[in-house]
Amino acid sequence: MKRIIFIAVLFATLAVCGIANADDLEFSNVKFVNESGVLVQNSPKAGDDVYATVTVKNISEEEKRVFLVAGCYKEGIMTDVFTSKVVVDAGESKPISTKIDINSEGLKVVANCLDFSDITRACIKPANLLANSTDIAYITINGKRLEGYSNSENSYSIKLNTPTADVKAVAKDGTTAINIKKIHIPGIVKIDVTSQFGNKRTITIDCSTTNPQPRPIENVNVILRTDYNDNTGLNKFDNEAKTWTDLSGYGNDIPLAINSYNSWVSNGLNVTGGSENSETSSYLPQPVSDAINSYNCTIQFELANISAVKDKKCAIMSSPNESFVIYQEQNTTSLYLKWGGAALTSWRPTVTAQQALSGVNTIVIDNKASLMSWYVNGTLLSSKELKSTSSLADGIALSDYAKGYGGSVTLKSITIYDRALSASEIGVAE
């Protein structure tokens, strides 16, 4: 009982001043929901139950105990305090929820998180019920605060003497969600800020460096990784880029033949088949062909659009000698993988165009299991026996310039692994 009273008094102080984030704990934004889990967007009435919820991740190497404390205030005076505690193992993430009993109208409700090892500091900024803020208290880069930061300005530039930029942002209110994508510099750091009720704001920081380093290899088996949103490798999109930058660290950039058959559009790279001219096509680098020819690889891609034309096959990617083609069959909505000795369509993995457009396509060529498998969003949709052939892919082009092909596809991303992923790996694939 004494401990609860102490926490209540302590929280009354913390709710007013707020303290900086803990270094060994990471917290999601706090949400206030009703008993059905629906976000509370209006002042609760007397007798209502409100739940403060948050997820905490322990990034330290030892067990942590965390309190989620919620206080009710009437005319500036705390009237109630509610607490819950969770034990979070090293490396573990856990949700915490605290039930708040609303006993009168017009209450101010504030929640915060405390680390049991040091309950004299709050781990997050106070989270206020009904707050709708995209304001940031401060931003740090490599541990130093960004000079001149203002909530009225969303664009900044900074030059560093380090090869990396560790960017963190602290919201003014604990209900505000912050997402920061880690990048290789030089490049543009984007801080996406979302209020409790969905208002959005993006802060960009153009980071240059006097100490540039090669892009690190994040996964030794990912030999190519591209994303249209970052077709430059600078965390920005350039609709005139003549190279699609490889983000894997291997430097397998894709040189593009930008022309009437290949061009950037707002949601990806649009490629068109049937030119009957190899010089109008864009080719993936040789390591991709080598991986496919090993009969032991994984091909992932996302499509924004498939636009087939009558009496023509519509290809996503292909080899000039037609031994390897991912395509939509003419006058149907069926997509197939033609590879190796799979001479008949009944021997080829297949999905529908609607399925292919619904998320991440993963095609696994597994020589050990002797299978070709096609997954969408981690779910296996088609699998066929792998039939070998002496006719290997003589390169990999985007779309297919051969006669009999036409239509266009818009590619959002391409990722190539030089090994066959297991089903469980595909569920959490990059």
Coordinates of C-alpha atoms in Angstrom, one line a residue, residues 119-408:
I119 CA 11.0 4.7 -10.4
T120 CA 12.2 8.2 -10.0
R121 CA 12.2 8.6 -13.8
A122 CA 9.5 8.2 -16.3
C123 CA 10.3 6.2 -19.4
I124 CA 8.1 8.2 -21.8
K125 CA 6.5 11.6 -22.0
P126 CA 3.1 11.7 -20.2
A127 CA 0.2 10.3 -22.4
N128 CA -2.9 12.3 -22.2
L129 CA -6.4 10.9 -22.9
L130 CA -7.9 12.7 -26.0
A131 CA -4.5 14.2 -27.0
N132 CA -4.2 14.7 -30.8
S133 CA -0.7 15.9 -31.2
T134 CA 2.1 15.5 -33.8
D135 CA 4.5 17.7 -31.9
I136 CA 8.0 16.5 -31.1
A137 CA 9.8 17.5 -28.0
Y138 CA 13.3 17.1 -29.5
I139 CA 15.3 15.0 -32.0
T140 CA 18.7 13.6 -31.4
I141 CA 21.3 12.5 -33.9
N142 CA 24.1 10.3 -32.6
G143 CA 23.1 11.4 -29.1
K144 CA 23.2 15.1 -29.8
R145 CA 20.0 17.3 -30.0
L146 CA 19.2 18.6 -33.5
E147 CA 19.9 22.4 -33.3
G148 CA 17.2 24.7 -34.4
Y149 CA 14.4 22.1 -34.2
S150 CA 10.9 23.6 -34.4
N151 CA 7.5 22.0 -34.7
S152 CA 6.7 24.5 -37.4
E153 CA 9.5 23.2 -39.6
N154 CA 9.6 19.7 -41.3
S155 CA 12.8 19.8 -43.3
Y156 CA 16.5 19.9 -42.0
S157 CA 20.0 19.3 -43.3
I158 CA 23.0 18.2 -41.2
K159 CA 26.6 17.2 -42.0
L160 CA 28.1 14.5 -39.8
N161 CA 31.6 13.2 -39.3
T162 CA 30.4 9.6 -38.7
P163 CA 29.4 6.9 -41.3
T164 CA 26.0 6.3 -39.6
A165 CA 23.2 8.4 -38.2
D166 CA 21.5 7.2 -35.1
V167 CA 18.3 9.3 -35.1
K168 CA 15.8 9.3 -32.3
A169 CA 12.8 11.5 -31.7
V170 CA 10.7 12.1 -28.5
A171 CA 7.1 13.1 -28.8
K172 CA 5.6 15.7 -26.7
D173 CA 2.8 13.4 -25.8
G174 CA 3.0 9.7 -25.1
T175 CA 0.0 8.9 -27.3
T176 CA 1.9 10.1 -30.4
A177 CA 3.5 7.3 -32.6
I178 CA 6.9 7.8 -34.1
N179 CA 8.5 5.6 -36.8
I180 CA 12.0 6.2 -38.1
K181 CA 13.5 4.1 -40.9
K182 CA 17.2 3.4 -40.4
I183 CA 19.2 4.3 -43.5
H184 CA 22.7 4.3 -44.9
I185 CA 24.1 7.8 -45.2
P186 CA 24.4 10.0 -47.1
G187 CA 20.7 9.9 -47.3
I188 CA 17.4 11.3 -46.1
V189 CA 16.1 10.3 -42.7
K190 CA 12.3 10.3 -42.5
I191 CA 10.6 10.6 -39.2
D192 CA 6.9 9.6 -39.6
V193 CA 4.7 11.0 -36.8
T194 CA 1.1 10.0 -36.2
S195 CA -1.2 11.4 -33.6
Q196 CA -3.5 9.3 -31.5
F197 CA -6.4 10.1 -33.9
G198 CA -4.5 9.6 -37.1
N199 CA -3.1 13.0 -38.0
K200 CA 0.2 12.5 -39.8
R201 CA 3.4 14.5 -40.3
T202 CA 6.8 13.6 -41.8
I203 CA 10.0 15.3 -40.8
T204 CA 13.0 14.8 -43.2
I205 CA 16.6 15.3 -42.3
D206 CA 19.1 15.3 -45.2
C207 CA 22.2 13.7 -43.7
S208 CA 25.6 14.1 -45.4
T209 CA 28.8 12.8 -44.0
T210 CA 32.5 13.6 -44.2
N211 CA 33.2 9.9 -43.5
P212 CA 31.3 7.8 -46.0
Q213 CA 31.5 4.0 -45.8
P214 CA 30.3 1.3 -48.2
R215 CA 26.7 0.1 -47.6
P216 CA 26.8 -2.8 -45.1
I217 CA 25.6 -6.2 -46.1
E218 CA 22.5 -6.8 -44.0
N219 CA 21.9 -10.4 -45.0
V220 CA 24.6 -12.5 -46.7
N221 CA 22.0 -14.4 -48.7
V222 CA 20.2 -11.3 -50.0
I223 CA 22.2 -10.6 -53.2
L224 CA 19.7 -8.0 -54.5
R225 CA 17.1 -5.8 -52.7
T226 CA 15.4 -2.9 -54.4
D227 CA 12.4 -0.7 -53.4
Y228 CA 10.9 1.9 -55.7
N229 CA 10.5 4.3 -52.7
D230 CA 14.3 4.3 -52.4
N231 CA 15.4 3.8 -56.0
T232 CA 18.4 6.1 -55.4
G233 CA 19.8 4.5 -52.2
L234 CA 19.4 7.9 -50.5
N235 CA 15.9 7.0 -49.0
K236 CA 14.2 9.0 -51.7
F237 CA 12.4 8.4 -55.0
D238 CA 13.7 9.9 -58.3
N239 CA 11.4 9.5 -61.3
E240 CA 14.3 10.0 -63.7
A241 CA 16.7 7.5 -62.1
K242 CA 18.6 5.5 -64.8
T243 CA 19.8 3.0 -62.1
W244 CA 17.7 1.1 -59.6
T245 CA 20.0 1.1 -56.6
D246 CA 20.7 -2.2 -54.8
L247 CA 20.1 -1.8 -51.1
S248 CA 21.6 -5.2 -50.1
G249 CA 25.1 -4.0 -49.7
Y250 CA 26.4 -6.2 -52.6
G251 CA 26.3 -3.3 -55.1
N252 CA 24.2 -5.2 -57.7
D253 CA 22.5 -2.1 -59.0
I254 CA 20.1 -2.5 -62.0
P255 CA 21.0 -0.4 -65.0
L256 CA 17.8 0.8 -66.6
A257 CA 16.9 1.4 -70.2
I258 CA 14.6 4.3 -69.6
N259 CA 12.4 4.7 -72.7
S260 CA 8.9 4.2 -73.9
Y261 CA 9.0 0.6 -72.7
N262 CA 10.5 1.2 -69.2
S263 CA 9.8 4.3 -67.1
W264 CA 9.2 5.3 -63.5
V265 CA 5.6 6.0 -62.5
S266 CA 4.3 7.2 -59.2
N267 CA 4.0 3.7 -57.7
G268 CA 7.0 1.8 -59.2
L269 CA 8.9 0.9 -62.3
N270 CA 6.6 0.3 -65.3
V271 CA 8.0 -2.2 -67.8
T272 CA 6.4 -3.2 -71.1
G273 CA 6.9 -6.3 -73.2
G274 CA 7.0 -7.1 -76.8
S275 CA 9.4 -4.6 -78.1
E276 CA 11.3 -7.3 -80.0
N277 CA 14.5 -5.3 -79.3
S278 CA 16.8 -6.4 -76.5
E279 CA 18.3 -2.9 -76.3
T280 CA 15.0 -1.5 -75.0
S281 CA 15.0 -3.9 -72.0
S282 CA 16.5 -3.6 -68.5
Y283 CA 18.5 -6.6 -67.1
L284 CA 19.2 -7.8 -63.6
P285 CA 22.9 -8.2 -62.8
Q286 CA 24.7 -11.5 -63.5
P287 CA 24.6 -12.8 -59.8
V288 CA 20.8 -13.0 -60.1
S289 CA 21.1 -15.3 -63.2
D290 CA 23.8 -17.3 -61.4
A291 CA 21.4 -17.8 -58.4
I292 CA 18.5 -18.9 -60.6
N293 CA 20.7 -21.2 -62.5
S294 CA 21.9 -22.9 -59.3
Y295 CA 18.3 -24.2 -58.8
N296 CA 18.6 -23.0 -55.3
C297 CA 17.2 -19.5 -54.8
T298 CA 14.3 -17.3 -53.7
I299 CA 12.7 -14.6 -55.8
Q300 CA 10.5 -12.0 -54.1
F301 CA 8.7 -9.1 -55.8
E302 CA 5.7 -6.8 -55.3
L303 CA 3.5 -5.5 -58.1
A304 CA 1.5 -2.4 -58.2
N305 CA -0.2 -3.2 -61.5
I306 CA -0.6 -5.9 -64.2
S307 CA -1.9 -4.6 -67.5
A308 CA -2.3 -7.5 -70.0
V309 CA -3.4 -7.0 -73.6
K310 CA -5.5 -9.4 -75.8
D311 CA -3.8 -12.4 -77.3
K312 CA -0.4 -11.5 -75.6
K313 CA 1.4 -13.0 -72.7
C314 CA 2.4 -10.4 -70.1
A315 CA 5.8 -11.0 -68.4
I316 CA 7.2 -9.8 -65.1
M317 CA 10.7 -11.0 -65.8
S318 CA 12.3 -13.5 -68.2
S319 CA 15.5 -14.9 -69.8
P320 CA 16.1 -14.0 -73.4
N321 CA 16.2 -17.7 -74.3
E322 CA 12.8 -18.2 -72.7
S323 CA 14.0 -20.9 -70.3
F324 CA 12.9 -18.7 -67.4
V325 CA 9.7 -16.6 -67.4
I326 CA 7.3 -15.3 -64.8
Y327 CA 4.3 -14.2 -66.7
Q328 CA 0.5 -13.9 -67.1
E329 CA -0.9 -16.3 -69.7
Q330 CA -2.6 -14.7 -72.6
N331 CA -6.4 -14.1 -72.3
T332 CA -6.4 -15.4 -68.7
T333 CA -5.9 -14.1 -65.2
S334 CA -3.4 -16.9 -64.3
L335 CA 0.3 -16.2 -63.6
Y336 CA 2.9 -18.9 -64.0
L337 CA 6.5 -19.6 -63.4
K338 CA 8.1 -21.4 -66.3
W339 CA 11.5 -22.7 -65.3
G340 CA 13.7 -25.7 -66.1
G341 CA 12.0 -28.6 -67.9
A342 CA 8.5 -27.5 -66.9
A343 CA 7.3 -27.5 -70.5
L344 CA 3.6 -27.7 -69.8
T345 CA 1.6 -25.1 -67.9
S346 CA 0.3 -27.9 -65.7
W347 CA 3.9 -28.4 -64.5
R348 CA 4.3 -24.7 -63.5
P349 CA 3.4 -23.0 -60.2
T350 CA 0.5 -20.7 -60.7
V351 CA -1.4 -17.9 -58.9
T352 CA -4.1 -15.5 -60.0
A353 CA -3.3 -11.9 -61.0
Q354 CA -5.5 -10.8 -58.0
Q355 CA -3.5 -12.9 -55.6
A356 CA -0.2 -11.6 -57.1
L357 CA -1.3 -8.0 -56.7
S358 CA -2.3 -8.5 -53.1
G359 CA 1.1 -8.4 -51.5
V360 CA 4.6 -9.9 -51.5
N361 CA 5.2 -12.7 -54.0
T362 CA 7.8 -15.3 -53.0
I363 CA 9.0 -17.9 -55.5
V364 CA 11.2 -20.6 -54.1
I365 CA 13.3 -22.8 -56.3
D366 CA 14.5 -25.6 -54.0
N367 CA 16.8 -28.2 -55.6
K368 CA 17.1 -30.3 -52.5
A369 CA 13.4 -30.7 -52.1
S370 CA 13.0 -30.7 -55.9
L371 CA 10.2 -28.2 -55.7
M372 CA 9.1 -24.9 -57.2
S373 CA 6.8 -23.0 -54.9
W374 CA 4.9 -19.8 -55.1
Y375 CA 3.8 -17.9 -51.9
V376 CA 1.9 -14.7 -51.5
N377 CA 2.3 -12.9 -48.1
G378 CA 3.9 -16.0 -46.7
T379 CA 1.0 -18.4 -47.7
L380 CA 1.8 -21.2 -50.0
L381 CA -0.5 -21.1 -53.0
S382 CA 1.1 -23.4 -55.5
S383 CA 3.9 -25.9 -55.6
K384 CA 5.2 -28.1 -58.5
E385 CA 8.0 -30.6 -59.0
L386 CA 11.2 -29.1 -60.1
K387 CA 12.1 -30.4 -63.5
S388 CA 15.8 -29.8 -64.5
T389 CA 17.1 -28.9 -67.9
S390 CA 20.4 -28.2 -69.6
S391 CA 19.0 -24.9 -71.0
L392 CA 19.9 -22.4 -68.3
A393 CA 18.8 -18.8 -68.1
D394 CA 21.1 -16.6 -70.3
G395 CA 20.3 -13.5 -68.3
I396 CA 17.2 -12.0 -66.6
A397 CA 15.3 -9.2 -68.2
L398 CA 12.5 -7.2 -66.7
S399 CA 9.3 -8.0 -68.7
D400 CA 10.0 -9.9 -72.0
Y401 CA 10.9 -8.3 -75.3
A402 CA 10.2 -11.4 -77.4
K403 CA 7.4 -11.7 -79.9
G404 CA 4.2 -13.0 -78.4
Y405 CA 4.6 -10.8 -75.3
G406 CA 2.9 -7.4 -74.6
G407 CA 1.2 -5.5 -71.8
S408 CA 3.0 -4.0 -68.9

